[in-house]
Short mmCIF file of C-alpha atoms and ligand atoms in Angstrom, two decimals:
data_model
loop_
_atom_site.label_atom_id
_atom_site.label_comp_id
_atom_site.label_asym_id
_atom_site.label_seq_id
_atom_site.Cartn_x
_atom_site.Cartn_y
_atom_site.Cartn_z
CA UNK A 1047 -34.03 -50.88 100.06
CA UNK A 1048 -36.27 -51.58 102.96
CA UNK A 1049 -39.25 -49.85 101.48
CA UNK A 1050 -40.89 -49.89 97.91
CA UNK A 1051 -40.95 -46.13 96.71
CA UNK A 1052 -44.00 -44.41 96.64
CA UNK A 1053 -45.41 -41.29 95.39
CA UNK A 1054 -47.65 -38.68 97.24
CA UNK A 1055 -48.73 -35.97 95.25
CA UNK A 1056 -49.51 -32.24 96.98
CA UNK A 1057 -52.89 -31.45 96.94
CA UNK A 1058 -50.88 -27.70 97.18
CA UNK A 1059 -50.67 -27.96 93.38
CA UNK A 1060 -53.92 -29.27 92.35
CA UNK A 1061 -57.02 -26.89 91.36
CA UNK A 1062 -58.08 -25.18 94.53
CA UNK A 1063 -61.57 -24.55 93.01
CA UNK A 1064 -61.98 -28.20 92.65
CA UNK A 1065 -59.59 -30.11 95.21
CA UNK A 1066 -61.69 -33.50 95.02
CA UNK A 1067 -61.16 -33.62 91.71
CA UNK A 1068 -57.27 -33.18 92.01
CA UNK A 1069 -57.19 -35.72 94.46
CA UNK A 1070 -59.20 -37.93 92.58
CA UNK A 1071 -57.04 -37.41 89.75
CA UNK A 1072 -54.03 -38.22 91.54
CA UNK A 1073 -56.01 -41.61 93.21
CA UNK A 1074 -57.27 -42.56 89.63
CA UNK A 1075 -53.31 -42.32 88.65
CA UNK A 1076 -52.97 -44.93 90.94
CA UNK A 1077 -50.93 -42.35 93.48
CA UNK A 1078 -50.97 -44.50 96.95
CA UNK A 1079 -50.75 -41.26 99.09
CA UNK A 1080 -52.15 -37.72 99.20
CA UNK A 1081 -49.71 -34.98 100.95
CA UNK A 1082 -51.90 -32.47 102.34
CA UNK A 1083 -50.04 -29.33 103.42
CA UNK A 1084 -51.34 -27.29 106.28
CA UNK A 1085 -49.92 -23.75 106.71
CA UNK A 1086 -50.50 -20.92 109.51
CA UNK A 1087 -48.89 -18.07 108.30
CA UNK A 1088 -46.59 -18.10 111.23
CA UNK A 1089 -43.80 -20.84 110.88
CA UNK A 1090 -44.32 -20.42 107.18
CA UNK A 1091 -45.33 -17.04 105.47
CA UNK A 1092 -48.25 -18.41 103.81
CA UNK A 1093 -51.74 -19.86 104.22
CA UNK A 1094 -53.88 -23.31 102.93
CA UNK A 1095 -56.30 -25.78 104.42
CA UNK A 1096 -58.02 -26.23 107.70
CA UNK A 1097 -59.49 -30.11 108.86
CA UNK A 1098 -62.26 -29.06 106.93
CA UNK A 1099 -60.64 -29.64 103.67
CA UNK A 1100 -59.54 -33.53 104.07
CA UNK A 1101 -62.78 -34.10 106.21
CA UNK A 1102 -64.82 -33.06 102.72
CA UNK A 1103 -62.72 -35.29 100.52
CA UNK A 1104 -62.70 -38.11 102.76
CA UNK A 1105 -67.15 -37.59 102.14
CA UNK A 1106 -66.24 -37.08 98.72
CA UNK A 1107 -64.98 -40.59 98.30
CA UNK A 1108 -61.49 -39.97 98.60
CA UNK A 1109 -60.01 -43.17 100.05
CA UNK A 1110 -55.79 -43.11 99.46
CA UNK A 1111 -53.79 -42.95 102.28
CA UNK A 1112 -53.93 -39.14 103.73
CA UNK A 1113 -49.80 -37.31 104.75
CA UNK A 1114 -50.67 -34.21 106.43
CA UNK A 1115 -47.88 -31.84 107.07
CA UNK A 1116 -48.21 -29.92 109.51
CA UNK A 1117 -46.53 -26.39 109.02
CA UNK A 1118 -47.82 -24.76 112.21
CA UNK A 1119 -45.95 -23.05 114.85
CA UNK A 1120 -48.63 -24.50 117.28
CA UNK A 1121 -49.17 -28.26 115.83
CA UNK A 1122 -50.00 -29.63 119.30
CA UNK A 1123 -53.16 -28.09 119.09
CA UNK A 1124 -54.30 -29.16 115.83
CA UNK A 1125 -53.49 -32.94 116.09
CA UNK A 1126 -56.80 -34.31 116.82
CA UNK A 1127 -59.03 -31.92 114.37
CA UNK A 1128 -56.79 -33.68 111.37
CA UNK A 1129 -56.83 -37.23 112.79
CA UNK A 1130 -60.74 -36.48 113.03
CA UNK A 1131 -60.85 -35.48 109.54
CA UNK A 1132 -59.16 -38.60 108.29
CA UNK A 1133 -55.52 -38.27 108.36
CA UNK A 1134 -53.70 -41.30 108.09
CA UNK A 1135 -50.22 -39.74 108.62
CA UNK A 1136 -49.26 -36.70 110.46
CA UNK A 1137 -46.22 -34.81 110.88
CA UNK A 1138 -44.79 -32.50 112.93
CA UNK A 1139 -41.65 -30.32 112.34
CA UNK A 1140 -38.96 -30.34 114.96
CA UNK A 1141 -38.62 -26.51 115.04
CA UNK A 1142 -41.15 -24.92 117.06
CA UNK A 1143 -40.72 -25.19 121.02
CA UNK A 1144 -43.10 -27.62 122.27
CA UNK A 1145 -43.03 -31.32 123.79
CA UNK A 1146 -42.16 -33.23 120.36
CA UNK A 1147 -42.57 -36.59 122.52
CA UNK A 1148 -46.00 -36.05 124.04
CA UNK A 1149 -47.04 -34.49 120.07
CA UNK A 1150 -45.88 -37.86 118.67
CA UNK A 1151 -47.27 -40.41 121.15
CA UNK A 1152 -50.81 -37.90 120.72
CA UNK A 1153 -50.84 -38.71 117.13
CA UNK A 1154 -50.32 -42.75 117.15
CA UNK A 1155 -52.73 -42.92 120.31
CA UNK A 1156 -55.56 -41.07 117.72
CA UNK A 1157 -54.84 -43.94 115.11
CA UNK A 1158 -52.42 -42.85 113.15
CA UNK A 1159 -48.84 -42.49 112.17
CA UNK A 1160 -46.42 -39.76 112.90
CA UNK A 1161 -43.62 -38.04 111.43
CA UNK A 1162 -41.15 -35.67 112.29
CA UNK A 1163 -39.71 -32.73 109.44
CA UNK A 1164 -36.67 -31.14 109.37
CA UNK A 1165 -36.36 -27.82 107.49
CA UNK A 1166 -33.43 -27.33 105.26
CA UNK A 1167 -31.21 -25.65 107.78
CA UNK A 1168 -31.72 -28.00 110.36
CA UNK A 1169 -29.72 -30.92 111.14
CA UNK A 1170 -30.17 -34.04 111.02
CA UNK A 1171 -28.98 -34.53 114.28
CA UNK A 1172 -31.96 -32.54 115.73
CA UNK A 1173 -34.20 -35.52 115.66
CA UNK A 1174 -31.43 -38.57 116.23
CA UNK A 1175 -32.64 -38.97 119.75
CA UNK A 1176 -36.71 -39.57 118.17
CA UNK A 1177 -36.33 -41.12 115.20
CA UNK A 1178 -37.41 -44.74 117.29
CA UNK A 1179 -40.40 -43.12 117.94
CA UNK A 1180 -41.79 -42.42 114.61
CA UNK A 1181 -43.09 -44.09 111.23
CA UNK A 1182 -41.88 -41.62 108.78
CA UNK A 1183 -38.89 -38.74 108.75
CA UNK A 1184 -39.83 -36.05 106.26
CA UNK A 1185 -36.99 -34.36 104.46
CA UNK A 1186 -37.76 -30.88 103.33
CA UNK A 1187 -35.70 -29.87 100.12
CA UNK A 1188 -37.07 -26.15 99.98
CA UNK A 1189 -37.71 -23.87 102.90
CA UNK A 1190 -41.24 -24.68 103.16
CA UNK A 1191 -44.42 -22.16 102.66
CA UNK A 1192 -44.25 -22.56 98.59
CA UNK A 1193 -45.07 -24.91 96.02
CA UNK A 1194 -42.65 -24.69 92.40
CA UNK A 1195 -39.18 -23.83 94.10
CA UNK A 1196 -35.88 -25.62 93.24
CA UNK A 1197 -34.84 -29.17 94.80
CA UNK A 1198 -32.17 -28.31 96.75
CA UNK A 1199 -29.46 -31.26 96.22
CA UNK A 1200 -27.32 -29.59 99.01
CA UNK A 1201 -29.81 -31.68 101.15
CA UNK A 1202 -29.06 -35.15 99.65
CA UNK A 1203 -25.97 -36.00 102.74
CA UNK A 1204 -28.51 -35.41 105.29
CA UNK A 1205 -30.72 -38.28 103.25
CA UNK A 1206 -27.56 -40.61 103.44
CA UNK A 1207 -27.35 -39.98 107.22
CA UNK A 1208 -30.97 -40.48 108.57
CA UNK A 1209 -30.85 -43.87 106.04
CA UNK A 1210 -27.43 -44.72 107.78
CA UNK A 1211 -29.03 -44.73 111.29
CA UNK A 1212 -32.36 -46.49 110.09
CA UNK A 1213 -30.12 -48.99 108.96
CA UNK A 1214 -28.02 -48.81 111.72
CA UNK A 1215 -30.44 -49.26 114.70
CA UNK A 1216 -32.73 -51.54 112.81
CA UNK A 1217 -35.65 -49.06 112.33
CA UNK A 1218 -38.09 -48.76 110.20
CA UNK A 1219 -39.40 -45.25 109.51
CA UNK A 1220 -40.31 -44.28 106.34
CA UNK A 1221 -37.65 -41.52 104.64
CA UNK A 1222 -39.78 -39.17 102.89
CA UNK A 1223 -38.17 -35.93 100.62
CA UNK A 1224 -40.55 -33.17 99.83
CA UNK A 1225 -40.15 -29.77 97.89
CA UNK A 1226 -38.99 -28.97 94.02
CA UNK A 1227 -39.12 -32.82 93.51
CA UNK A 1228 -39.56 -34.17 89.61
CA UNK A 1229 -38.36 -37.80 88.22
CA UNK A 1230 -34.75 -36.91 87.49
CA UNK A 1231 -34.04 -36.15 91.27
CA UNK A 1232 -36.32 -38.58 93.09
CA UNK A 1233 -33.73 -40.95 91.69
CA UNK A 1234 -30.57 -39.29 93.63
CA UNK A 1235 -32.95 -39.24 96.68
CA UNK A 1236 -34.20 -42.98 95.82
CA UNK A 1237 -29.72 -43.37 95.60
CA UNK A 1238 -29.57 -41.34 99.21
CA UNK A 1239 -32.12 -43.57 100.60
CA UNK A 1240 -35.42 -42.16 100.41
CA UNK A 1241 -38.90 -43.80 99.91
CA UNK A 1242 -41.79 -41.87 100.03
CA UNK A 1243 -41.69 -39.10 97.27
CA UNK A 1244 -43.59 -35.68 97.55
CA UNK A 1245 -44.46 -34.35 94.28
CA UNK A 1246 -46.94 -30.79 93.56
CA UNK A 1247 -45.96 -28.79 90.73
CA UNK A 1248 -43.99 -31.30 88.49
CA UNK A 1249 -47.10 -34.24 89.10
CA UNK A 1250 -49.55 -31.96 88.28
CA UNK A 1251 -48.30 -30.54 85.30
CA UNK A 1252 -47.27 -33.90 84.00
CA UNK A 1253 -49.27 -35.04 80.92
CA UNK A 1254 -49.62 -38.48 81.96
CA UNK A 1255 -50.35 -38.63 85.52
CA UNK A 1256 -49.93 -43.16 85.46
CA UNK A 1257 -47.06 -43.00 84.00
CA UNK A 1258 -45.48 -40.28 87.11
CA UNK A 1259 -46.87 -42.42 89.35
CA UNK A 1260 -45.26 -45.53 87.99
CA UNK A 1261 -41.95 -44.27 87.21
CA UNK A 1262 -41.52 -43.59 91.11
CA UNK A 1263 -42.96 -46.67 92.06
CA UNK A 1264 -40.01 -48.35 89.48
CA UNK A 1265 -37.24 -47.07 91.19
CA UNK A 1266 -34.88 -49.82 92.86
C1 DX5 B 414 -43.78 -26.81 100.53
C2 DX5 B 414 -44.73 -27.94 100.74
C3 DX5 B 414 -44.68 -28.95 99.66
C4 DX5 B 414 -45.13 -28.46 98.32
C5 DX5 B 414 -44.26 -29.13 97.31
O1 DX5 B 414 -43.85 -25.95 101.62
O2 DX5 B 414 -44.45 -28.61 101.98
O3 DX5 B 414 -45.40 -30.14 100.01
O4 DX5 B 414 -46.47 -28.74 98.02
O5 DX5 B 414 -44.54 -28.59 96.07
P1 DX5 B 414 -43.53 -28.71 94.86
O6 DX5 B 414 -43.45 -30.16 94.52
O7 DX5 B 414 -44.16 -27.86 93.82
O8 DX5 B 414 -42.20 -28.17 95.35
ZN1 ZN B 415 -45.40 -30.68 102.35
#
C-alpha cells in the first residue's frame, strides 16, 4: 500500500462547547490529523465553523496536522481565510461550478495541500482529468451535511477505481473515505485502497480513544 493508514477524527463530533478540548483529546490519542468540516447551508443543508474556529485552536496549542473540508457552494472565496487560520490540507468538492484548477493551484501556492471530494452520486470519472494535480482525493460515503449516518459500502468500487489510476499513472495522492466510518469498515476501504480515514461519531464515542487510533494505524 503506498501510504501508512491514518486516522483523522471530525471535530463535527466532538463537544462544541469545548472544541479545544476535543481536539486535544483526539491529539493526546495520538490521532495524526484533525478533519475540520466547514458547511454553508447551501451545498449542504446545514451549518458549522468559520476560520475563526481552527485559527483559536491553532492559539490554543493545537499542533496535528489540520483537513479542512470545504462544503461550500462558493469555496474559491474562502481558501485563503482557512490557509490563514492554519489549515494544512484543504479540499474542495468537484460539484459546484467554478474553476477547480485555478481553486487547487490557489491552495498549494498559500502553503498547503489540496484535495478534491466527490459526493456519493458523483463519479469517479468527474475528477480523472485532476487527480495529477492534487495530494489527497476525498471519498464521501454519506451525502454530506451530517455527522452519525450509515457508511455506504455501495461506494467501495469507486475506492478500487481512483486506487487503480493512482497506481496506474504513478501518483501519489492520498485516498481518503469520510462519512459513517467505524473499525469494521475502514478495513474494506483499507482492502479498496484507501489511506486516510475520517472518523466523528464512532471515534468519539469510543471508550478508548489510543486504542481507535491505533487500530487504523494497524491496518496493512
Ligand atoms: C459529513 C462530514 C463528515 C462527518 C463524519 O458531512 O463531512 O466529516 O463529520 O461524521 P461521521 O463519522 O459521524 O459520519
Ligand atoms: Zn468531512
Amino acid at each position: 500500500m503506498l501510504h501508512p493508514a491514518l486516522l483523522a477524527p471530525s471535530l463535527l463530533a466532538g463537544d462544541h462547547a469545548h472544541l479545544a478540548a476535543s481536539a486535544q483529546a483526539a491529539a493526546a490519542a495520538g490521532a495524526p490529523w484533525l478533519h475540520i468540516d466547514i458547511m454553508d447551508g447551501h451545498f449542504v443543508p446545514n451549518l458549522t465553523f468559520g476560520p475563526e474556529v481552527p485559527a483559536a485552536l491553532r492559539r490554543a496549542g493545537v499542533k496535528t496536522f489540520f483537513d479542512v473540508h470545504l462544503m461550500l457552494a462558493e469555496p474559491q472565496k474562502y481558501i485563503e481565510p482557512f490557509a490563514k487560520a492554519g489549515a494544512n490540507n484543504i479540499s474542495i468538492h468537484i460539484e459546484p461550478a467554478y474553476d477547480h484548477v485555478a481553486a487547487l493551484a490557489h491552495i498549494r501556492n498559500l502553503g498547503c495541500q489540496c484535495g478534491l471530494v466527490v459526493n456519493p452520486g458523483t463519479p469517479a470519472a468527474a475528477i480523472e482529468h485532476l487527480l495529477d494535480k492534487v495530494d489527497l482525493v476525498l471519498v464521501m460515503t454519506v451525502q454530506p451535511g451530517f455527522g452519525g449516518q450509515a457508511f455506504r459500502a455501495d461506494m467501495l468500487p469507486k475506492l478500487k477505481q481512483l486506487s487503480a489510476w493512482r497506481q496506474q499513472r504513478g501518483l501519489l495522492f492520498r485516498l481518503e473515505v469520510d462519512g459513517g466510518v467505524d473499525l469494521a469498515n475502514a478495513k474494506d476501504c483499507r482492502a479498496a485502497g484507501a489511506d486516510t480515514f475520517v472518523a466523528g461519531t464512532s471515534f468519539f464515542k469510543t471508550p478508548d480513544l489510543a486504542a481507535y487510533v491505533q487500530q487504523i494505524a494497524a491496518m496493512r
